[in-house]
Amino acid sequence: MKIEFVAHDVEAGQSCAVAVGVIEGAPLGGAAAGLDEVSGGVLTRAIAGGRFTGATGQTLNVVAPHGLTAARIVLVGLGKPEAFDDQTAEFSGAHAYNAIKTTGVDTLVFRTPGIPAARAAQVAFGVRLAAYRFDKYRTTEKSDKKPSVAKVKIAVDDPKAAAKAFKHESSLADAILFARDLVSEPANILYPEEFARRVKALGKHGLDVEILGEKEMKKLGMGALLGVGQGSVRETQLAVIQWNGAKNASAQPIAFVGKGVCFDTGGISLKSPDGMEEMITDMGGAAAVAGAMYALAARKAKVNAVGILGLVENMPDGNAQRPGDVVTTMSGQTVEVINTDAEGRLVLADALWYCAQRFKPRFMIDLATLTGAIVVSLGKDLGGLFSNDETLAENLLKASKASGDTLWRMPLPAQYDRLIDSAVADMKNVGPRPGGSITAALFIQRFVDKTPWAHLDIASTAWKPNSTVATIPSGATGFGVRLLDRLVADSYEG
Ligand code: BES
Ligand code: MN
Ligand code: ZN
């Protein structure tokens, strides 16, 4: 998607749609009033004849307006002026794009007189997120089924200033789309080594990336992570990504840790076939961490940050780990593997312990598509937040509100911790069915070694098969990238 900022006198020809904002419950103003006048009142009549009020999320498509060369005008509801903010601006771009993306026009001209450059950048950001498509494997799709819009021009007071403001949003969009691509890729293409290669390529943005293979992990004693990958012909990988942007080069880093199960069959505790294909998304936590590190590097965030990804495939095999196996984690604690499908926590156990020991971070946040139980608890729009640290939890909730990647705090009740005690090892990897996302978090907590920590269970939010959010086309959401970028910008930079 090509996006440019242009001056108000830009022409909109026959292959263009013109978008203009409309404030709810007010007479047409700004660019809309101008278009209404040149078209002999066609917009006023279109509004009078329908239900469009200018509320957010509404659009009204007017075809071949009299007196204009443009093929269409699309009115975009902006809501009440007092509620207008960055998110409204972002969604207005997305709604305008979605309203005309398959109409046949090749260019969208969004006229936004009088709005500040930063707001115009938000409009463009919304367009970029809405225009995402993962269609690289579709070779026979007819062109009349594909989006027709290839170019978006945002007409603003100061195009230079808007383009400058968009630099930051644009690189954040790149990072979110990078994460969406990783989540969308099938597991025959994106296995641990391929994931590691794509992360390694982020080196060009100034990130330092190390990849550890099975030999190194064995030396480190990562028996839990290696046990998960034991049945796979693909080699397990641990990616360590570093961004050193703090003024004080030796400042204590912050750390993100991602579950990167490139495919989760369940292992010997095999999942049922219904919907198992969705388990290509079981690396959504690792994708979010990689995307967040990309975003930090792209905007040269003034922070030292570490991203650690446990990349592995969970397969049934003659060599796979069995229910009843006991594995020794890097921490020295032993785990009785009751259910090989509860593999994410085994991955995180070693990745978090390694992170805490090697980097002594200010805090660690892990992101993981960890439990079906979180979907039952919170539905598909909210990620679960578990934390042992009030400040970190509050900062995350603030960033969640500001970014739109919504979290809901969940408890870590001490009395449930015994539910994962085992008779043969230090713990078992599953508790009873009730409270499944909580006992999963309590398991992980045993590997954070007193570090301030938060666990984000994003099994609910990494993948939206039927999205109704304008900036998130159905499929991979990129959940977590904006959240972490915002968390750093608002609470941990400088
Ligand atoms: N990857 C799954 C969790 C998941 C479920 C992610 C739905 C995305 C959508 C995880 O590894 C898993 O299998 N969890 C089990 C745990 C159980 C065996 C204790 C689950 O939630 O059923
Ligand atoms: Mn599983
Ligand atoms: Zn899993």
XYZ file of C-alpha atoms and ligand atoms in Angstrom:
518
model
C 0.000 0.000 0.000
C 1.453 3.299 -1.132
C 0.608 6.165 1.178
C 1.488 9.787 0.585
C 0.650 13.121 2.125
C -0.349 15.767 -0.403
C -1.572 19.353 -0.491
C -5.279 20.237 -0.516
C -5.301 21.140 -4.195
C -4.600 17.516 -5.209
C -7.039 16.438 -7.889
C -9.195 13.354 -7.605
C -9.816 11.839 -11.036
C -12.117 9.144 -12.351
C -10.287 6.273 -10.698
C -10.418 7.928 -7.278
C -12.656 7.843 -4.253
C -12.650 10.916 -2.046
C -13.071 10.399 1.709
C -14.159 13.163 4.047
C -14.895 13.133 7.751
C -18.326 13.993 9.164
C -18.891 15.014 12.761
C -21.823 13.349 14.475
C -24.962 15.410 14.888
C -23.593 18.573 13.262
C -24.261 20.172 9.878
C -21.722 19.198 7.226
C -18.479 21.123 7.730
C -14.934 21.229 6.419
C -14.168 19.235 3.287
C -17.617 17.598 3.321
C -19.377 20.977 3.101
C -17.197 21.962 0.145
C -17.987 18.757 -1.747
C -21.664 19.070 -0.945
C -21.679 22.522 -2.479
C -19.890 21.625 -5.739
C -22.089 18.554 -6.149
C -25.310 20.506 -5.777
C -26.191 19.170 -2.320
C -25.876 15.482 -3.144
C -24.314 14.691 0.239
C -27.035 16.476 2.185
C -29.642 14.496 0.256
C -27.800 11.194 0.692
C -27.656 11.746 4.442
C -31.299 12.811 4.628
C -32.348 9.646 2.814
C -30.527 7.217 5.119
C -29.337 6.360 8.583
C -25.850 7.859 8.439
C -25.389 10.145 11.456
C -21.618 10.572 11.521
C -21.183 8.137 14.410
C -17.802 6.396 14.539
C -17.671 3.274 12.410
C -20.310 4.535 9.973
C -19.515 5.229 6.349
C -21.709 6.353 3.491
C -20.695 5.669 -0.058
C -21.964 8.106 -2.706
C -21.472 6.939 -6.289
C -20.618 9.194 -9.275
C -21.372 12.470 -7.556
C -22.665 15.201 -9.826
C -20.169 17.995 -10.529
C -17.086 15.989 -9.588
C -14.669 13.811 -11.576
C -14.112 11.375 -8.680
C -15.901 8.029 -8.947
C -17.153 8.141 -5.368
C -17.349 10.113 -2.194
C -17.202 8.232 1.052
C -18.410 9.980 4.175
C -16.625 8.753 7.266
C -18.241 9.136 10.677
C -15.921 10.787 13.207
C -18.267 10.744 16.202
C -18.658 13.646 18.618
C -15.834 16.181 18.437
C -15.142 16.028 22.195
C -14.379 12.293 21.926
C -12.090 12.631 18.903
C -8.602 11.299 19.634
C -5.707 9.388 18.040
C -7.700 6.159 18.013
C -10.639 7.833 16.257
C -8.237 9.198 13.655
C -6.684 5.751 13.147
C -10.085 4.118 12.776
C -11.303 6.785 10.357
C -8.470 5.819 7.996
C -9.308 2.142 8.349
C -13.032 2.660 7.825
C -12.501 4.832 4.759
C -10.188 2.225 3.236
C -12.482 -0.694 4.062
C -15.511 1.121 2.602
C -13.967 1.402 -0.863
C -11.207 -1.201 -1.045
C -13.008 -3.458 -3.524
C -15.129 -0.907 -5.381
C -12.789 -0.717 -8.361
C -11.179 2.645 -7.634
C -7.399 2.536 -7.500
C -6.806 5.616 -5.369
C -8.286 6.908 -2.143
C -7.943 10.630 -1.498
C -8.726 11.419 2.144
C -9.283 15.138 2.615
C -8.433 16.192 6.157
C -8.210 19.996 6.308
C -7.333 21.548 9.629
C -6.100 18.453 11.459
C -2.589 18.423 12.960
C 0.197 16.492 11.226
C 0.324 13.865 13.988
C -3.402 13.123 13.565
C -2.976 12.777 9.813
C -0.225 10.250 10.537
C -2.701 8.272 12.666
C -5.147 8.195 9.741
C -2.414 6.751 7.523
C -1.470 4.245 10.224
C -5.072 3.008 10.321
C -5.028 2.525 6.543
C -1.826 0.477 6.703
C -3.214 -1.836 9.373
C -6.556 -2.249 7.588
C -4.939 -2.954 4.213
C -2.965 -5.967 5.479
C -3.526 -9.170 3.534
C -1.692 -12.473 3.658
C -2.234 -13.649 0.098
C 1.188 -14.855 -1.009
C -0.038 -18.421 -1.526
C -3.125 -17.478 -3.539
C -2.173 -17.893 -7.170
C -5.588 -18.156 -8.821
C -7.590 -15.431 -7.104
C -9.352 -13.350 -9.754
C -8.268 -9.738 -9.832
C -11.854 -8.569 -9.368
C -11.861 -10.261 -5.962
C -8.704 -8.496 -4.809
C -8.662 -5.017 -3.324
C -8.521 -2.449 -6.117
C -7.052 0.379 -4.090
C -3.285 0.607 -4.496
C -2.670 4.168 -3.405
C -3.861 6.407 -0.606
C -3.313 10.153 -0.646
C -3.990 12.073 2.511
C -4.563 15.747 1.783
C -3.334 17.861 4.691
C -2.334 21.428 5.572
C 1.368 20.584 5.825
C 2.293 17.446 3.844
C 5.958 17.576 4.872
C 5.162 17.706 8.562
C 2.642 14.865 8.208
C 5.135 12.692 6.336
C 7.662 13.306 9.062
C 5.163 12.453 11.786
C 4.216 9.269 9.906
C 7.777 7.899 10.017
C 7.270 6.545 13.526
C 3.780 5.126 12.871
C 4.925 3.673 9.605
C 7.748 1.701 11.194
C 5.388 0.549 13.941
C 3.018 -0.649 11.213
C 5.937 -2.477 9.561
C 6.650 -4.220 12.861
C 3.006 -5.205 13.404
C 2.732 -6.549 9.862
C 6.012 -8.429 10.335
C 4.437 -10.173 13.339
C 1.197 -10.846 11.433
C 3.164 -12.449 8.601
C 4.990 -14.744 11.026
C 1.715 -15.835 12.613
C 0.048 -16.371 9.229
C 2.821 -18.507 7.736
C 2.074 -22.239 7.676
C 4.295 -24.512 9.727
C 5.850 -26.302 6.741
C 7.343 -22.935 5.783
C 7.896 -21.358 9.191
C 9.637 -23.960 11.363
C 12.058 -22.979 14.144
C 15.145 -22.497 11.957
C 13.223 -20.451 9.386
C 11.730 -18.310 12.164
C 15.269 -17.791 13.475
C 16.469 -16.754 10.010
C 13.724 -14.149 9.720
C 14.626 -12.787 13.128
C 18.302 -12.749 12.219
C 17.389 -10.577 9.220
C 16.164 -7.912 11.683
C 19.853 -7.234 12.223
C 19.581 -4.687 9.432
C 17.550 -2.457 11.750
C 20.340 -2.426 14.314
C 19.265 -5.384 16.446
C 21.839 -7.849 17.681
C 20.559 -11.410 17.152
C 22.099 -14.626 18.474
C 20.695 -18.069 17.729
C 21.316 -20.991 20.071
C 20.870 -24.518 18.730
C 20.128 -27.786 20.528
C 23.774 -28.411 21.404
C 24.110 -25.111 23.259
C 20.758 -25.553 24.984
C 21.735 -29.035 26.123
C 24.884 -27.581 27.697
C 22.750 -25.018 29.492
C 20.520 -27.796 30.820
C 17.308 -26.717 29.118
C 15.612 -30.087 29.507
C 12.066 -28.705 29.450
C 12.376 -26.774 26.184
C 14.348 -29.563 24.512
C 11.829 -32.167 25.674
C 9.073 -30.369 23.763
C 11.041 -30.482 20.512
C 12.270 -34.050 20.972
C 9.679 -35.551 18.629
C 10.271 -33.085 15.813
C 12.639 -33.494 12.890
C 13.132 -29.718 13.051
C 15.860 -28.427 15.300
C 14.774 -26.420 18.346
C 16.152 -22.871 18.477
C 16.475 -20.130 21.037
C 16.725 -16.621 19.611
C 18.239 -13.863 21.728
C 17.570 -10.374 20.374
C 19.155 -7.296 21.898
C 18.499 -3.613 21.414
C 20.864 -1.246 23.190
C 19.448 2.246 22.848
C 19.814 3.610 26.389
C 22.145 6.559 26.951
C 23.896 4.475 29.574
C 25.024 1.461 27.552
C 25.229 -0.751 30.631
C 21.774 0.188 31.967
C 19.813 -2.824 33.219
C 17.674 -4.079 30.326
C 13.994 -4.828 30.226
C 13.085 -8.224 28.789
C 10.388 -9.856 26.681
C 10.084 -13.605 26.279
C 7.919 -15.295 23.642
C 6.417 -18.751 23.223
C 7.335 -19.811 19.702
C 5.691 -23.187 19.123
C 5.743 -23.229 15.328
C 3.186 -26.005 15.350
C 1.409 -27.594 18.298
C -0.039 -31.026 17.553
C -0.242 -31.651 21.288
C 2.516 -34.267 20.942
C 1.681 -37.753 22.266
C -1.287 -36.128 24.077
C -2.506 -35.475 20.541
C -5.070 -32.757 19.911
C -8.303 -33.639 18.106
C -8.254 -32.755 14.403
C -11.029 -30.120 14.553
C -9.331 -26.783 14.103
C -5.857 -28.150 14.688
C -4.645 -26.127 11.706
C -5.003 -23.029 13.881
C -1.986 -24.266 15.810
C 0.241 -22.666 13.157
C -0.423 -19.567 15.281
C 1.081 -21.057 18.442
C 4.171 -18.921 17.945
C 2.137 -15.711 18.326
C 3.978 -14.735 21.518
C 7.380 -15.049 19.853
C 6.097 -13.116 16.830
C 4.886 -10.292 19.092
C 8.233 -10.126 20.881
C 10.143 -10.097 17.579
C 7.797 -7.389 16.261
C 8.192 -5.293 19.406
C 11.991 -5.492 19.214
C 11.748 -4.441 15.561
C 9.571 -1.459 16.546
C 11.985 -0.361 19.283
C 14.968 -0.533 16.934
C 13.162 1.215 14.082
C 12.404 4.247 16.232
C 15.712 4.038 18.111
C 14.010 3.780 21.483
C 16.142 5.020 24.362
C 16.110 1.767 26.263
C 18.088 -1.428 26.602
C 15.814 -4.333 25.750
C 16.186 -8.084 25.320
C 13.821 -10.375 23.427
C 14.061 -14.134 23.879
C 12.150 -16.580 21.700
C 11.767 -20.289 22.417
C 11.263 -21.765 18.932
C 10.141 -25.365 18.752
C 7.705 -27.780 17.141
C 5.527 -30.094 19.276
C 5.110 -33.400 17.399
C 4.158 -37.002 18.176
C 6.916 -39.416 17.177
C 8.772 -42.531 18.235
C 11.228 -40.213 19.916
C 8.681 -37.786 21.357
C 8.414 -37.202 25.085
C 5.734 -39.250 26.834
C 3.168 -38.439 29.498
C 4.844 -39.433 32.754
C 8.328 -38.379 31.651
C 10.275 -36.308 34.145
C 12.418 -33.502 32.718
C 15.001 -31.357 34.460
C 14.752 -27.647 33.708
C 17.686 -25.242 33.505
C 16.709 -23.987 36.965
C 17.332 -27.481 38.368
C 13.644 -27.931 39.225
C 12.127 -31.115 37.842
C 8.795 -31.436 36.054
C 6.558 -34.438 35.607
C 5.063 -34.087 32.140
C 1.468 -35.212 32.651
C 0.201 -33.831 29.358
C 2.525 -33.184 26.412
C -0.011 -30.654 25.099
C 0.801 -28.312 27.991
C 4.088 -27.568 26.225
C 4.110 -23.776 26.216
C 4.896 -23.530 29.906
C 7.792 -25.955 29.434
C 9.204 -23.701 26.723
C 8.792 -20.604 28.890
C 10.248 -22.264 32.001
C 13.697 -22.530 30.417
C 13.499 -19.335 28.366
C 12.509 -17.217 31.402
C 15.088 -18.787 33.691
C 17.806 -18.238 31.083
C 16.691 -14.630 30.648
C 16.702 -13.932 34.396
C 20.144 -15.472 34.939
C 21.924 -14.031 31.930
C 20.472 -10.524 31.807
C 19.275 -9.772 35.359
C 16.550 -7.636 33.762
C 14.504 -4.886 35.443
C 11.487 -6.980 34.610
C 10.420 -9.795 32.283
C 7.185 -9.978 30.318
C 6.320 -13.226 28.604
C 3.768 -13.475 25.803
C 2.275 -16.845 24.961
C -0.692 -18.464 23.245
C -0.790 -20.581 26.360
C -4.236 -21.889 27.214
C -7.649 -22.542 25.738
C -8.900 -21.693 29.234
C -8.083 -17.998 28.758
C -10.422 -17.951 25.751
C -13.150 -19.400 27.962
C -12.424 -16.811 30.680
C -12.052 -13.659 28.621
C -13.443 -14.275 25.132
C -11.609 -13.260 21.967
C -10.991 -9.556 22.567
C -9.029 -9.521 25.818
C -5.613 -10.911 26.633
C -4.994 -12.269 30.147
C -2.497 -10.374 32.323
C -0.903 -12.109 35.293
C 1.779 -10.341 37.316
C 3.743 -10.507 40.561
C 4.433 -6.757 40.420
C 1.844 -3.977 40.868
C 3.771 -1.233 39.061
C 4.476 -3.393 36.044
C 0.839 -4.549 35.935
C -0.436 -0.969 36.116
C 1.923 0.234 33.423
C 0.812 -2.638 31.210
C -2.859 -1.838 31.765
C -2.213 1.804 30.854
C -0.342 0.806 27.697
C -3.120 -1.644 26.890
C -5.715 1.145 26.975
C -3.602 3.529 24.940
C -2.623 0.986 22.296
C -5.909 -0.818 21.844
C -4.265 -4.197 22.585
C -6.607 -4.832 25.469
C -5.629 -6.758 28.596
C -7.615 -7.895 31.607
C -5.901 -8.611 34.907
C -6.163 -12.177 36.208
C -5.238 -13.437 39.692
C -2.271 -15.492 40.900
C -3.797 -16.962 44.076
C -1.133 -18.548 46.293
C -3.529 -21.294 47.425
C -3.754 -22.680 43.881
C -0.005 -23.153 43.647
C -0.175 -26.579 45.298
C -2.457 -27.763 42.479
C 0.654 -28.297 40.353
C 2.669 -30.127 43.004
C 3.697 -33.638 41.930
C 4.385 -36.795 43.898
C 7.345 -37.818 41.743
C 8.940 -34.473 40.748
C 9.030 -30.853 41.955
C 5.900 -30.077 39.974
C 3.650 -31.367 37.221
C 2.886 -29.470 34.056
C -0.904 -29.408 34.404
C -3.396 -28.767 37.174
C -7.104 -29.638 37.188
C -9.325 -28.249 34.432
C -10.924 -25.425 36.455
C -8.727 -22.327 36.470
C -6.501 -23.734 33.735
C -4.995 -20.417 32.689
C -4.231 -19.577 36.333
C -2.360 -22.786 37.153
C -0.447 -22.328 33.885
C 0.642 -18.871 35.071
C 1.526 -20.232 38.515
C 3.706 -22.858 36.841
C 5.588 -20.180 34.923
C 5.968 -18.081 38.065
C 8.160 -20.819 39.516
C 10.800 -19.925 36.906
C 11.067 -16.157 37.236
C 13.427 -16.196 40.220
C 12.016 -13.107 42.033
C 12.300 -10.920 38.937
C 9.348 -8.524 38.516
C 7.341 -10.364 35.912
C 4.159 -10.320 33.881
C 2.659 -13.119 31.825
C 0.330 -12.310 28.930
C -1.824 -15.234 27.832
C -2.696 -14.241 24.257
C -4.284 -17.515 23.094
C -7.458 -15.394 22.985
C -6.158 -12.498 20.899
C -3.317 -13.584 18.579
C -5.705 -14.862 15.927
C -9.136 -13.484 14.989
C -10.793 -15.724 12.397
C -13.814 -13.375 12.201
C -12.586 -9.931 13.004
C -14.982 -7.021 13.323
C -12.205 -4.553 14.117
C -11.523 -2.225 11.182
C -7.748 -2.139 11.712
C -7.485 -5.935 12.033
C -8.391 -7.952 8.941
C -9.501 -11.497 9.855
C -6.520 -13.685 10.730
C -3.320 -12.749 12.502
C -3.701 -9.659 14.696
C -0.121 -8.814 15.644
C -1.423 -8.449 19.209
C 1.276 -7.329 21.623
C 3.553 -5.368 19.300
C 1.858 -2.011 19.852
C 1.302 -2.822 23.488
C 4.983 -3.373 24.252
C 6.122 -0.450 22.120
C 3.697 1.798 23.963
C 4.696 0.400 27.361
C 8.324 1.253 26.677
C 7.542 4.714 25.260
C 5.296 5.696 28.185
C 7.043 4.082 31.141
C 10.587 2.902 30.501
C 12.377 5.239 28.132
C 14.912 7.949 28.769
N -1.349 -23.831 22.221
C -2.289 -24.327 23.140
C -3.270 -23.258 23.635
C -4.170 -22.612 22.617
C -5.499 -22.965 22.546
C -3.705 -21.617 21.784
C -6.333 -22.357 21.627
C -4.552 -21.006 20.863
C -5.866 -21.368 20.796
C -1.576 -24.907 24.349
O -0.326 -25.446 24.112
C -2.417 -26.017 24.851
O -2.548 -26.997 24.169
N -2.971 -25.868 26.057
C -3.793 -26.860 26.631
C -3.365 -27.034 28.059
C -3.988 -28.214 28.736
C -3.450 -29.501 28.163
C -3.695 -28.137 30.206
C -5.236 -26.383 26.563
O -5.467 -25.175 26.715
O -6.109 -27.193 26.303
Mn -0.400 -27.457 23.504
Zn 0.682 -24.688 22.510
